[in-house]
């Protein structure tokens, strides 16, 4: 069974940094493309970025609002996906979900971790 | 960039009656491989989203045939044949065809019981 468990959320001041983690199980992580999606309180879903598997180049793509501030990385030896978030803004307040990437669609989702950016 | 729209944004439905949600994209979602990467998600209150349909009309494992997807090009539809209480939530369409723009979600359609 596929499991994704995010952690690392919390309260951070504007301009601060936070690193989210997503530990996965139930599939071969090293072969998987992965994605982050966020949801601001009471709002819809917004794609944050994706990372390809190392065998496919390991490259990343980001949504315009986070490009240059957020970085996605992975540690295949630990079945873990990361989201490094720098220069955080109040608009980044959201629940952050990690997702698998199946059939060019985010197929499996974690339970999410809440990031609150506030002074 | 491709923009996804949904209608209606709010859909009150009588239990046992059918429901239909429309999703439109500003550009064709046909990919270079001939497939159309349009999927549908359900988000129940307080839960993570769950994929129901991928590539327009393919149901995910465990999704009942109460749900069906159809459409092509830029116009797509999710149908619920008979609405049950457990179907209450927000439904999103999302495109995965256009990269590196990334996944683009529709605004969501809130389904509740009349």
mmCIF file with all atom_site columns, C-alpha atoms in Angstrom:
data_model
loop_
_atom_site.group_PDB
_atom_site.id
_atom_site.type_symbol
_atom_site.label_atom_id
_atom_site.label_alt_id
_atom_site.label_comp_id
_atom_site.label_asym_id
_atom_site.label_entity_id
_atom_site.label_seq_id
_atom_site.pdbx_PDB_ins_code
_atom_site.Cartn_x
_atom_site.Cartn_y
_atom_site.Cartn_z
_atom_site.occupancy
_atom_site.B_iso_or_equiv
_atom_site.pdbx_formal_charge
_atom_site.auth_seq_id
_atom_site.auth_comp_id
_atom_site.auth_asym_id
_atom_site.auth_atom_id
_atom_site.pdbx_PDB_model_num
ATOM 1   C CA . UNK A 1 1   ? 0.000   0.000  0.000   1.00 0.00 ? 1   UNK A CA 1
ATOM 2   C CA . UNK A 1 2   ? 1.304   3.450  -0.912  1.00 0.00 ? 2   UNK A CA 1
ATOM 3   C CA . UNK A 1 3   ? 1.968   5.769  2.019   1.00 0.00 ? 3   UNK A CA 1
ATOM 4   C CA . UNK A 1 4   ? 3.246   9.334  2.031   1.00 0.00 ? 4   UNK A CA 1
ATOM 5   C CA . UNK A 1 5   ? 3.841   11.145 5.313   1.00 0.00 ? 5   UNK A CA 1
ATOM 6   C CA . UNK A 1 6   ? 4.743   14.826 5.340   1.00 0.00 ? 6   UNK A CA 1
ATOM 7   C CA . UNK A 1 7   ? 6.366   16.643 8.246   1.00 0.00 ? 7   UNK A CA 1
ATOM 8   C CA . UNK A 1 8   ? 8.207   19.848 9.044   1.00 0.00 ? 8   UNK A CA 1
ATOM 9   C CA . UNK A 1 9   ? 5.365   22.345 8.917   1.00 0.00 ? 9   UNK A CA 1
ATOM 10  C CA . UNK A 1 10  ? 4.909   25.064 11.507  1.00 0.00 ? 10  UNK A CA 1
ATOM 11  C CA . UNK A 1 11  ? 4.844   28.782 12.180  1.00 0.00 ? 11  UNK A CA 1
ATOM 12  C CA . UNK A 1 12  ? 7.528   30.916 10.569  1.00 0.00 ? 12  UNK A CA 1
ATOM 13  C CA . UNK A 1 13  ? 7.994   34.673 10.197  1.00 0.00 ? 13  UNK A CA 1
ATOM 14  C CA . UNK A 1 14  ? 7.933   36.362 6.801   1.00 0.00 ? 14  UNK A CA 1
ATOM 15  C CA . UNK A 1 15  ? 11.346  36.121 5.200   1.00 0.00 ? 15  UNK A CA 1
ATOM 16  C CA . UNK A 1 16  ? 12.119  32.930 7.078   1.00 0.00 ? 16  UNK A CA 1
ATOM 17  C CA . UNK A 1 17  ? 12.859  29.410 5.888   1.00 0.00 ? 17  UNK A CA 1
ATOM 18  C CA . UNK A 1 18  ? 11.396  25.981 6.444   1.00 0.00 ? 18  UNK A CA 1
ATOM 19  C CA . UNK A 1 19  ? 12.189  22.501 5.160   1.00 0.00 ? 19  UNK A CA 1
ATOM 20  C CA . UNK A 1 20  ? 9.429   19.983 4.614   1.00 0.00 ? 20  UNK A CA 1
ATOM 21  C CA . UNK A 1 21  ? 9.983   16.245 4.361   1.00 0.00 ? 21  UNK A CA 1
ATOM 22  C CA . UNK A 1 22  ? 7.870   13.479 2.883   1.00 0.00 ? 22  UNK A CA 1
ATOM 23  C CA . UNK A 1 23  ? 8.694   9.872  3.726   1.00 0.00 ? 23  UNK A CA 1
ATOM 24  C CA . UNK A 1 24  ? 7.181   7.353  1.353   1.00 0.00 ? 24  UNK A CA 1
ATOM 25  C CA . UNK A 1 25  ? 6.607   3.608  1.313   1.00 0.00 ? 25  UNK A CA 1
ATOM 26  C CA . UNK A 1 26  ? 4.790   1.005  -0.748  1.00 0.00 ? 26  UNK A CA 1
ATOM 27  C CA . UNK A 1 27  ? 6.501   1.699  -4.066  1.00 0.00 ? 27  UNK A CA 1
ATOM 28  C CA . UNK A 1 28  ? 9.977   2.075  -5.563  1.00 0.00 ? 28  UNK A CA 1
ATOM 29  C CA . UNK A 1 29  ? 10.722  5.681  -4.675  1.00 0.00 ? 29  UNK A CA 1
ATOM 30  C CA . UNK A 1 30  ? 13.912  5.903  -6.731  1.00 0.00 ? 30  UNK A CA 1
ATOM 31  C CA . UNK A 1 31  ? 11.934  5.308  -9.924  1.00 0.00 ? 31  UNK A CA 1
ATOM 32  C CA . UNK A 1 32  ? 9.203   7.777  -9.062  1.00 0.00 ? 32  UNK A CA 1
ATOM 33  C CA . UNK A 1 33  ? 8.614   11.319 -10.174 1.00 0.00 ? 33  UNK A CA 1
ATOM 34  C CA . UNK A 1 34  ? 7.226   13.310 -7.272  1.00 0.00 ? 34  UNK A CA 1
ATOM 35  C CA . UNK A 1 35  ? 5.365   16.548 -6.788  1.00 0.00 ? 35  UNK A CA 1
ATOM 36  C CA . UNK A 1 36  ? 4.338   19.084 -4.147  1.00 0.00 ? 36  UNK A CA 1
ATOM 37  C CA . UNK A 1 37  ? 0.877   20.674 -4.156  1.00 0.00 ? 37  UNK A CA 1
ATOM 38  C CA . UNK A 1 38  ? -0.400  23.250 -1.676  1.00 0.00 ? 38  UNK A CA 1
ATOM 39  C CA . UNK A 1 39  ? -3.768  24.499 -0.492  1.00 0.00 ? 39  UNK A CA 1
ATOM 40  C CA . UNK A 1 40  ? -4.219  27.847 1.226   1.00 0.00 ? 40  UNK A CA 1
ATOM 41  C CA . UNK A 1 41  ? -6.860  27.872 3.991   1.00 0.00 ? 41  UNK A CA 1
ATOM 42  C CA . UNK A 1 42  ? -10.328 27.654 2.445   1.00 0.00 ? 42  UNK A CA 1
ATOM 43  C CA . UNK A 1 43  ? -8.892  27.806 -1.077  1.00 0.00 ? 43  UNK A CA 1
ATOM 44  C CA . UNK A 1 44  ? -8.261  25.479 -3.992  1.00 0.00 ? 44  UNK A CA 1
ATOM 45  C CA . UNK A 1 45  ? -5.265  23.373 -4.975  1.00 0.00 ? 45  UNK A CA 1
ATOM 46  C CA . UNK A 1 46  ? -2.080  24.852 -6.390  1.00 0.00 ? 46  UNK A CA 1
ATOM 47  C CA . UNK A 1 47  ? 0.831   22.924 -7.888  1.00 0.00 ? 47  UNK A CA 1
ATOM 48  C CA . UNK A 1 48  ? 4.184   23.901 -6.382  1.00 0.00 ? 48  UNK A CA 1
ATOM 49  C CA . UNK A 1 49  ? 6.716   21.833 -8.283  1.00 0.00 ? 49  UNK A CA 1
ATOM 50  C CA . UNK A 1 50  ? 7.976   18.433 -9.329  1.00 0.00 ? 50  UNK A CA 1
ATOM 51  C CA . UNK A 1 51  ? 11.156  16.387 -9.425  1.00 0.00 ? 51  UNK A CA 1
ATOM 52  C CA . UNK A 1 52  ? 11.934  13.623 -11.861 1.00 0.00 ? 52  UNK A CA 1
ATOM 53  C CA . UNK A 1 53  ? 13.617  10.392 -10.894 1.00 0.00 ? 53  UNK A CA 1
ATOM 54  C CA . UNK A 1 54  ? 17.434  10.394 -11.091 1.00 0.00 ? 54  UNK A CA 1
ATOM 55  C CA . UNK A 1 55  ? 17.327  7.922  -13.945 1.00 0.00 ? 55  UNK A CA 1
ATOM 56  C CA . UNK A 1 56  ? 15.225  10.438 -15.869 1.00 0.00 ? 56  UNK A CA 1
ATOM 57  C CA . UNK A 1 57  ? 17.617  13.244 -15.033 1.00 0.00 ? 57  UNK A CA 1
ATOM 58  C CA . UNK A 1 58  ? 16.428  14.298 -11.586 1.00 0.00 ? 58  UNK A CA 1
ATOM 59  C CA . UNK A 1 59  ? 15.434  17.722 -12.908 1.00 0.00 ? 59  UNK A CA 1
ATOM 60  C CA . UNK A 1 60  ? 12.912  20.009 -11.276 1.00 0.00 ? 60  UNK A CA 1
ATOM 61  C CA . UNK A 1 61  ? 10.171  22.376 -12.418 1.00 0.00 ? 61  UNK A CA 1
ATOM 62  C CA . UNK A 1 62  ? 8.435   24.999 -10.300 1.00 0.00 ? 62  UNK A CA 1
ATOM 63  C CA . UNK A 1 63  ? 5.326   27.116 -10.378 1.00 0.00 ? 63  UNK A CA 1
ATOM 64  C CA . UNK A 1 64  ? 5.957   30.790 -11.057 1.00 0.00 ? 64  UNK A CA 1
ATOM 65  C CA . UNK A 1 65  ? 5.007   32.040 -7.530  1.00 0.00 ? 65  UNK A CA 1
ATOM 66  C CA . UNK A 1 66  ? 7.708   29.910 -5.864  1.00 0.00 ? 66  UNK A CA 1
ATOM 67  C CA . UNK A 1 67  ? 10.431  29.765 -8.515  1.00 0.00 ? 67  UNK A CA 1
ATOM 68  C CA . UNK A 1 68  ? 13.752  30.946 -7.137  1.00 0.00 ? 68  UNK A CA 1
ATOM 69  C CA . UNK A 1 69  ? 12.567  30.612 -3.512  1.00 0.00 ? 69  UNK A CA 1
ATOM 70  C CA . UNK A 1 70  ? 11.633  26.928 -3.207  1.00 0.00 ? 70  UNK A CA 1
ATOM 71  C CA . UNK A 1 71  ? 13.806  23.903 -3.984  1.00 0.00 ? 71  UNK A CA 1
ATOM 72  C CA . UNK A 1 72  ? 12.691  20.288 -4.308  1.00 0.00 ? 72  UNK A CA 1
ATOM 73  C CA . UNK A 1 73  ? 15.206  17.520 -3.673  1.00 0.00 ? 73  UNK A CA 1
ATOM 74  C CA . UNK A 1 74  ? 15.195  13.844 -2.871  1.00 0.00 ? 74  UNK A CA 1
ATOM 75  C CA . UNK A 1 75  ? 17.173  11.245 -0.931  1.00 0.00 ? 75  UNK A CA 1
ATOM 76  C CA . UNK A 1 76  ? 16.461  7.921  -2.589  1.00 0.00 ? 76  UNK A CA 1
ATOM 77  C CA . UNK A 1 77  ? 18.434  6.025  0.074   1.00 0.00 ? 77  UNK A CA 1
ATOM 78  C CA . UNK A 1 78  ? 15.924  7.258  2.671   1.00 0.00 ? 78  UNK A CA 1
ATOM 79  C CA . UNK A 1 79  ? 12.775  7.219  0.526   1.00 0.00 ? 79  UNK A CA 1
ATOM 80  C CA . UNK A 1 80  ? 12.374  10.890 1.320   1.00 0.00 ? 80  UNK A CA 1
ATOM 81  C CA . UNK A 1 81  ? 11.296  13.925 -0.661  1.00 0.00 ? 81  UNK A CA 1
ATOM 82  C CA . UNK A 1 82  ? 12.125  17.457 0.507   1.00 0.00 ? 82  UNK A CA 1
ATOM 83  C CA . UNK A 1 83  ? 10.819  20.944 -0.066  1.00 0.00 ? 83  UNK A CA 1
ATOM 84  C CA . UNK A 1 84  ? 13.187  23.722 1.011   1.00 0.00 ? 84  UNK A CA 1
ATOM 85  C CA . UNK A 1 85  ? 11.275  26.971 1.305   1.00 0.00 ? 85  UNK A CA 1
ATOM 86  C CA . UNK A 1 86  ? 13.175  30.259 1.616   1.00 0.00 ? 86  UNK A CA 1
ATOM 87  C CA . UNK A 1 87  ? 12.093  33.915 1.678   1.00 0.00 ? 87  UNK A CA 1
ATOM 88  C CA . UNK A 1 88  ? 8.655   32.856 2.841   1.00 0.00 ? 88  UNK A CA 1
ATOM 89  C CA . UNK A 1 89  ? 5.741   35.210 2.330   1.00 0.00 ? 89  UNK A CA 1
ATOM 90  C CA . UNK A 1 90  ? 2.340   35.346 4.029   1.00 0.00 ? 90  UNK A CA 1
ATOM 91  C CA . UNK A 1 91  ? 0.851   34.105 0.742   1.00 0.00 ? 91  UNK A CA 1
ATOM 92  C CA . UNK A 1 92  ? 2.764   30.834 1.198   1.00 0.00 ? 92  UNK A CA 1
ATOM 93  C CA . UNK A 1 93  ? 0.548   29.919 4.155   1.00 0.00 ? 93  UNK A CA 1
ATOM 94  C CA . UNK A 1 94  ? -1.035  26.613 3.175   1.00 0.00 ? 94  UNK A CA 1
ATOM 95  C CA . UNK A 1 95  ? -1.248  22.898 3.732   1.00 0.00 ? 95  UNK A CA 1
ATOM 96  C CA . UNK A 1 96  ? 1.525   21.317 1.698   1.00 0.00 ? 96  UNK A CA 1
ATOM 97  C CA . UNK A 1 97  ? 0.947   17.875 0.187   1.00 0.00 ? 97  UNK A CA 1
ATOM 98  C CA . UNK A 1 98  ? 3.488   15.604 -1.411  1.00 0.00 ? 98  UNK A CA 1
ATOM 99  C CA . UNK A 1 99  ? 2.149   13.477 -4.193  1.00 0.00 ? 99  UNK A CA 1
ATOM 100 C CA . UNK A 1 100 ? 3.293   10.730 -6.479  1.00 0.00 ? 100 UNK A CA 1
ATOM 101 C CA . UNK A 1 101 ? 3.207   11.445 -10.160 1.00 0.00 ? 101 UNK A CA 1
ATOM 102 C CA . UNK A 1 102 ? 1.346   8.810  -12.152 1.00 0.00 ? 102 UNK A CA 1
ATOM 103 C CA . UNK A 1 103 ? 0.016   9.154  -15.679 1.00 0.00 ? 103 UNK A CA 1
ATOM 104 C CA . UNK A 1 104 ? 0.894   12.869 -15.682 1.00 0.00 ? 104 UNK A CA 1
ATOM 105 C CA . UNK A 1 105 ? -1.387  13.342 -12.684 1.00 0.00 ? 105 UNK A CA 1
ATOM 106 C CA . UNK A 1 106 ? -0.856  13.539 -8.899  1.00 0.00 ? 106 UNK A CA 1
ATOM 107 C CA . UNK A 1 107 ? -2.219  10.104 -8.052  1.00 0.00 ? 107 UNK A CA 1
ATOM 108 C CA . UNK A 1 108 ? -1.354  9.406  -4.378  1.00 0.00 ? 108 UNK A CA 1
ATOM 109 C CA . UNK A 1 109 ? -1.345  12.125 -1.712  1.00 0.00 ? 109 UNK A CA 1
ATOM 110 C CA . UNK A 1 110 ? -0.081  12.420 1.822   1.00 0.00 ? 110 UNK A CA 1
ATOM 111 C CA . UNK A 1 111 ? -2.106  13.879 4.672   1.00 0.00 ? 111 UNK A CA 1
ATOM 112 C CA . UNK A 1 112 ? -0.401  17.257 4.337   1.00 0.00 ? 112 UNK A CA 1
ATOM 113 C CA . UNK A 1 113 ? 1.541   19.531 6.676   1.00 0.00 ? 113 UNK A CA 1
ATOM 114 C CA . UNK A 1 114 ? 0.478   23.065 7.581   1.00 0.00 ? 114 UNK A CA 1
ATOM 115 C CA . UNK A 1 115 ? 2.845   25.969 7.018   1.00 0.00 ? 115 UNK A CA 1
ATOM 116 C CA . UNK A 1 116 ? 1.837   29.288 8.558   1.00 0.00 ? 116 UNK A CA 1
ATOM 117 C CA . UNK A 1 117 ? 3.792   32.405 7.636   1.00 0.00 ? 117 UNK A CA 1
ATOM 118 C CA . UNK A 1 118 ? 2.958   35.201 10.035  1.00 0.00 ? 118 UNK A CA 1
ATOM 119 C CA . UNK A 1 119 ? 4.689   37.830 12.147  1.00 0.00 ? 119 UNK A CA 1
ATOM 120 C CA . UNK B 2 1   ? -0.627  29.359 -19.936 1.00 0.00 ? 1   UNK B CA 1
ATOM 121 C CA . UNK B 2 2   ? -3.554  26.977 -19.927 1.00 0.00 ? 2   UNK B CA 1
ATOM 122 C CA . UNK B 2 3   ? -6.420  27.980 -17.658 1.00 0.00 ? 3   UNK B CA 1
ATOM 123 C CA . UNK B 2 4   ? -8.944  25.519 -16.249 1.00 0.00 ? 4   UNK B CA 1
ATOM 124 C CA . UNK B 2 5   ? -12.525 26.537 -15.492 1.00 0.00 ? 5   UNK B CA 1
ATOM 125 C CA . UNK B 2 6   ? -15.320 24.554 -13.875 1.00 0.00 ? 6   UNK B CA 1
ATOM 126 C CA . UNK B 2 7   ? -19.067 24.961 -13.714 1.00 0.00 ? 7   UNK B CA 1
ATOM 127 C CA . UNK B 2 8   ? -21.016 25.159 -11.615 1.00 0.00 ? 8   UNK B CA 1
ATOM 128 C CA . UNK B 2 9   ? -18.864 26.218 -8.657  1.00 0.00 ? 9   UNK B CA 1
ATOM 129 C CA . UNK B 2 10  ? -21.598 25.117 -6.256  1.00 0.00 ? 10  UNK B CA 1
ATOM 130 C CA . UNK B 2 11  ? -23.879 22.151 -6.828  1.00 0.00 ? 11  UNK B CA 1
ATOM 131 C CA . UNK B 2 12  ? -26.639 21.291 -4.339  1.00 0.00 ? 12  UNK B CA 1
ATOM 132 C CA . UNK B 2 13  ? -28.015 17.860 -5.176  1.00 0.00 ? 13  UNK B CA 1
ATOM 133 C CA . UNK B 2 14  ? -30.880 15.719 -3.904  1.00 0.00 ? 14  UNK B CA 1
ATOM 134 C CA . UNK B 2 15  ? -29.799 12.327 -2.563  1.00 0.00 ? 15  UNK B CA 1
ATOM 135 C CA . UNK B 2 16  ? -30.205 9.645  -5.213  1.00 0.00 ? 16  UNK B CA 1
ATOM 136 C CA . UNK B 2 17  ? -30.218 12.124 -8.059  1.00 0.00 ? 17  UNK B CA 1
ATOM 137 C CA . UNK B 2 18  ? -27.462 12.475 -10.675 1.00 0.00 ? 18  UNK B CA 1
ATOM 138 C CA . UNK B 2 19  ? -24.909 15.271 -10.756 1.00 0.00 ? 19  UNK B CA 1
ATOM 139 C CA . UNK B 2 20  ? -22.719 16.626 -13.516 1.00 0.00 ? 20  UNK B CA 1
ATOM 140 C CA . UNK B 2 21  ? -19.676 18.902 -13.375 1.00 0.00 ? 21  UNK B CA 1
ATOM 141 C CA . UNK B 2 22  ? -18.170 20.602 -16.405 1.00 0.00 ? 22  UNK B CA 1
ATOM 142 C CA . UNK B 2 23  ? -14.477 21.389 -16.837 1.00 0.00 ? 23  UNK B CA 1
ATOM 143 C CA . UNK B 2 24  ? -13.033 23.437 -19.684 1.00 0.00 ? 24  UNK B CA 1
ATOM 144 C CA . UNK B 2 25  ? -9.439  24.202 -20.611 1.00 0.00 ? 25  UNK B CA 1
ATOM 145 C CA . UNK B 2 26  ? -8.250  27.248 -22.520 1.00 0.00 ? 26  UNK B CA 1
ATOM 146 C CA . UNK B 2 27  ? -6.097  25.022 -24.751 1.00 0.00 ? 27  UNK B CA 1
ATOM 147 C CA . UNK B 2 28  ? -6.402  21.488 -26.054 1.00 0.00 ? 28  UNK B CA 1
ATOM 148 C CA . UNK B 2 29  ? -5.249  18.874 -23.550 1.00 0.00 ? 29  UNK B CA 1
ATOM 149 C CA . UNK B 2 30  ? -4.184  16.363 -26.183 1.00 0.00 ? 30  UNK B CA 1
ATOM 150 C CA . UNK B 2 31  ? -0.537  15.513 -25.523 1.00 0.00 ? 31  UNK B CA 1
ATOM 151 C CA . UNK B 2 32  ? 2.077   14.724 -28.174 1.00 0.00 ? 32  UNK B CA 1
ATOM 152 C CA . UNK B 2 33  ? 1.629   10.996 -27.433 1.00 0.00 ? 33  UNK B CA 1
ATOM 153 C CA . UNK B 2 34  ? -2.050  11.204 -28.371 1.00 0.00 ? 34  UNK B CA 1
ATOM 154 C CA . UNK B 2 35  ? -3.318  10.886 -24.816 1.00 0.00 ? 35  UNK B CA 1
ATOM 155 C CA . UNK B 2 36  ? -5.328  13.523 -22.967 1.00 0.00 ? 36  UNK B CA 1
ATOM 156 C CA . UNK B 2 37  ? -4.090  14.107 -19.425 1.00 0.00 ? 37  UNK B CA 1
ATOM 157 C CA . UNK B 2 38  ? -7.194  15.362 -17.672 1.00 0.00 ? 38  UNK B CA 1
ATOM 158 C CA . UNK B 2 39  ? -7.999  13.923 -14.271 1.00 0.00 ? 39  UNK B CA 1
ATOM 159 C CA . UNK B 2 40  ? -10.618 14.433 -11.569 1.00 0.00 ? 40  UNK B CA 1
ATOM 160 C CA . UNK B 2 41  ? -10.188 14.592 -7.808  1.00 0.00 ? 41  UNK B CA 1
ATOM 161 C CA . UNK B 2 42  ? -12.539 14.452 -4.858  1.00 0.00 ? 42  UNK B CA 1
ATOM 162 C CA . UNK B 2 43  ? -11.719 16.234 -1.608  1.00 0.00 ? 43  UNK B CA 1
ATOM 163 C CA . UNK B 2 44  ? -14.039 15.385 1.256   1.00 0.00 ? 44  UNK B CA 1
ATOM 164 C CA . UNK B 2 45  ? -14.183 17.843 4.180   1.00 0.00 ? 45  UNK B CA 1
ATOM 165 C CA . UNK B 2 46  ? -11.009 17.652 6.252   1.00 0.00 ? 46  UNK B CA 1
ATOM 166 C CA . UNK B 2 47  ? -9.354  15.094 3.978   1.00 0.00 ? 47  UNK B CA 1
ATOM 167 C CA . UNK B 2 48  ? -6.616  15.011 1.379   1.00 0.00 ? 48  UNK B CA 1
ATOM 168 C CA . UNK B 2 49  ? -7.652  14.950 -2.269  1.00 0.00 ? 49  UNK B CA 1
ATOM 169 C CA . UNK B 2 50  ? -8.244  11.556 -3.830  1.00 0.00 ? 50  UNK B CA 1
ATOM 170 C CA . UNK B 2 51  ? -7.945  10.852 -7.524  1.00 0.00 ? 51  UNK B CA 1
ATOM 171 C CA . UNK B 2 52  ? -11.092 9.408  -9.085  1.00 0.00 ? 52  UNK B CA 1
ATOM 172 C CA . UNK B 2 53  ? -10.452 9.550  -12.823 1.00 0.00 ? 53  UNK B CA 1
ATOM 173 C CA . UNK B 2 54  ? -7.326  9.831  -14.958 1.00 0.00 ? 54  UNK B CA 1
ATOM 174 C CA . UNK B 2 55  ? -6.869  10.339 -18.687 1.00 0.00 ? 55  UNK B CA 1
ATOM 175 C CA . UNK B 2 56  ? -10.438 11.653 -19.027 1.00 0.00 ? 56  UNK B CA 1
ATOM 176 C CA . UNK B 2 57  ? -12.355 8.450  -18.393 1.00 0.00 ? 57  UNK B CA 1
ATOM 177 C CA . UNK B 2 58  ? -10.274 5.854  -16.512 1.00 0.00 ? 58  UNK B CA 1
ATOM 178 C CA . UNK B 2 59  ? -11.437 5.135  -12.977 1.00 0.00 ? 59  UNK B CA 1
ATOM 179 C CA . UNK B 2 60  ? -8.796  4.621  -10.314 1.00 0.00 ? 60  UNK B CA 1
ATOM 180 C CA . UNK B 2 61  ? -8.705  1.386  -8.351  1.00 0.00 ? 61  UNK B CA 1
ATOM 181 C CA . UNK B 2 62  ? -11.508 1.243  -5.810  1.00 0.00 ? 62  UNK B CA 1
ATOM 182 C CA . UNK B 2 63  ? -13.532 4.049  -7.370  1.00 0.00 ? 63  UNK B CA 1
ATOM 183 C CA . UNK B 2 64  ? -17.127 2.903  -7.896  1.00 0.00 ? 64  UNK B CA 1
ATOM 184 C CA . UNK B 2 65  ? -18.752 3.064  -11.305 1.00 0.00 ? 65  UNK B CA 1
ATOM 185 C CA . UNK B 2 66  ? -21.048 5.703  -9.819  1.00 0.00 ? 66  UNK B CA 1
ATOM 186 C CA . UNK B 2 67  ? -18.367 8.067  -11.114 1.00 0.00 ? 67  UNK B CA 1
ATOM 187 C CA . UNK B 2 68  ? -17.678 8.480  -14.810 1.00 0.00 ? 68  UNK B CA 1
ATOM 188 C CA . UNK B 2 69  ? -15.604 10.878 -16.858 1.00 0.00 ? 69  UNK B CA 1
ATOM 189 C CA . UNK B 2 70  ? -15.951 11.905 -20.471 1.00 0.00 ? 70  UNK B CA 1
ATOM 190 C CA . UNK B 2 71  ? -14.907 14.560 -22.931 1.00 0.00 ? 71  UNK B CA 1
ATOM 191 C CA . UNK B 2 72  ? -12.175 15.485 -25.342 1.00 0.00 ? 72  UNK B CA 1
ATOM 192 C CA . UNK B 2 73  ? -9.995  18.360 -26.442 1.00 0.00 ? 73  UNK B CA 1
ATOM 193 C CA . UNK B 2 74  ? -11.023 21.221 -24.187 1.00 0.00 ? 74  UNK B CA 1
ATOM 194 C CA . UNK B 2 75  ? -14.379 20.096 -22.757 1.00 0.00 ? 75  UNK B CA 1
ATOM 195 C CA . UNK B 2 76  ? -14.761 17.481 -20.060 1.00 0.00 ? 76  UNK B CA 1
ATOM 196 C CA . UNK B 2 77  ? -17.447 16.213 -17.695 1.00 0.00 ? 77  UNK B CA 1
ATOM 197 C CA . UNK B 2 78  ? -17.562 14.294 -14.427 1.00 0.00 ? 78  UNK B CA 1
ATOM 198 C CA . UNK B 2 79  ? -20.839 12.557 -13.718 1.00 0.00 ? 79  UNK B CA 1
ATOM 199 C CA . UNK B 2 80  ? -22.113 11.023 -10.502 1.00 0.00 ? 80  UNK B CA 1
ATOM 200 C CA . UNK B 2 81  ? -24.957 8.687  -11.398 1.00 0.00 ? 81  UNK B CA 1
ATOM 201 C CA . UNK B 2 82  ? -26.647 8.791  -7.973  1.00 0.00 ? 82  UNK B CA 1
ATOM 202 C CA . UNK B 2 83  ? -25.428 11.171 -5.316  1.00 0.00 ? 83  UNK B CA 1
ATOM 203 C CA . UNK B 2 84  ? -24.909 9.726  -1.847  1.00 0.00 ? 84  UNK B CA 1
ATOM 204 C CA . UNK B 2 85  ? -24.060 11.516 1.400   1.00 0.00 ? 85  UNK B CA 1
ATOM 205 C CA . UNK B 2 86  ? -20.431 10.365 1.145   1.00 0.00 ? 86  UNK B CA 1
ATOM 206 C CA . UNK B 2 87  ? -20.061 12.277 -2.127  1.00 0.00 ? 87  UNK B CA 1
ATOM 207 C CA . UNK B 2 88  ? -20.205 15.627 -0.365  1.00 0.00 ? 88  UNK B CA 1
ATOM 208 C CA . UNK B 2 89  ? -17.016 17.591 -0.957  1.00 0.00 ? 89  UNK B CA 1
ATOM 209 C CA . UNK B 2 90  ? -15.139 19.595 -3.547  1.00 0.00 ? 90  UNK B CA 1
ATOM 210 C CA . UNK B 2 91  ? -14.325 18.186 -6.968  1.00 0.00 ? 91  UNK B CA 1
ATOM 211 C CA . UNK B 2 92  ? -11.371 19.411 -9.003  1.00 0.00 ? 92  UNK B CA 1
ATOM 212 C CA . UNK B 2 93  ? -10.303 18.796 -12.556 1.00 0.00 ? 93  UNK B CA 1
ATOM 213 C CA . UNK B 2 94  ? -6.597  19.076 -13.327 1.00 0.00 ? 94  UNK B CA 1
ATOM 214 C CA . UNK B 2 95  ? -4.556  19.061 -16.496 1.00 0.00 ? 95  UNK B CA 1
ATOM 215 C CA . UNK B 2 96  ? -1.159  17.370 -16.794 1.00 0.00 ? 96  UNK B CA 1
ATOM 216 C CA . UNK B 2 97  ? -0.564  17.894 -20.491 1.00 0.00 ? 97  UNK B CA 1
ATOM 217 C CA . UNK B 2 98  ? 1.211   21.236 -20.566 1.00 0.00 ? 98  UNK B CA 1
ATOM 218 C CA . UNK B 2 99  ? 4.742   21.312 -19.117 1.00 0.00 ? 99  UNK B CA 1
ATOM 219 C CA . UNK B 2 100 ? 6.755   22.929 -17.671 1.00 0.00 ? 100 UNK B CA 1
ATOM 220 C CA . UNK B 2 101 ? 3.685   24.965 -16.668 1.00 0.00 ? 101 UNK B CA 1
ATOM 221 C CA . UNK B 2 102 ? 2.820   22.026 -14.424 1.00 0.00 ? 102 UNK B CA 1
ATOM 222 C CA . UNK B 2 103 ? -0.437  20.691 -13.055 1.00 0.00 ? 103 UNK B CA 1
ATOM 223 C CA . UNK B 2 104 ? -3.198  23.238 -13.418 1.00 0.00 ? 104 UNK B CA 1
ATOM 224 C CA . UNK B 2 105 ? -6.223  22.742 -11.231 1.00 0.00 ? 105 UNK B CA 1
ATOM 225 C CA . UNK B 2 106 ? -9.707  24.007 -11.836 1.00 0.00 ? 106 UNK B CA 1
ATOM 226 C CA . UNK B 2 107 ? -11.244 26.219 -9.104  1.00 0.00 ? 107 UNK B CA 1
ATOM 227 C CA . UNK B 2 108 ? -13.277 23.335 -7.696  1.00 0.00 ? 108 UNK B CA 1
ATOM 228 C CA . UNK B 2 109 ? -16.982 22.504 -7.551  1.00 0.00 ? 109 UNK B CA 1
ATOM 229 C CA . UNK B 2 110 ? -18.552 22.161 -4.139  1.00 0.00 ? 110 UNK B CA 1
ATOM 230 C CA . UNK B 2 111 ? -21.137 19.377 -4.022  1.00 0.00 ? 111 UNK B CA 1
ATOM 231 C CA . UNK B 2 112 ? -23.540 19.252 -1.106  1.00 0.00 ? 112 UNK B CA 1
ATOM 232 C CA . UNK B 2 113 ? -26.948 17.828 -0.306  1.00 0.00 ? 113 UNK B CA 1
ATOM 233 C CA . UNK B 2 114 ? -30.082 19.904 -0.688  1.00 0.00 ? 114 UNK B CA 1
#
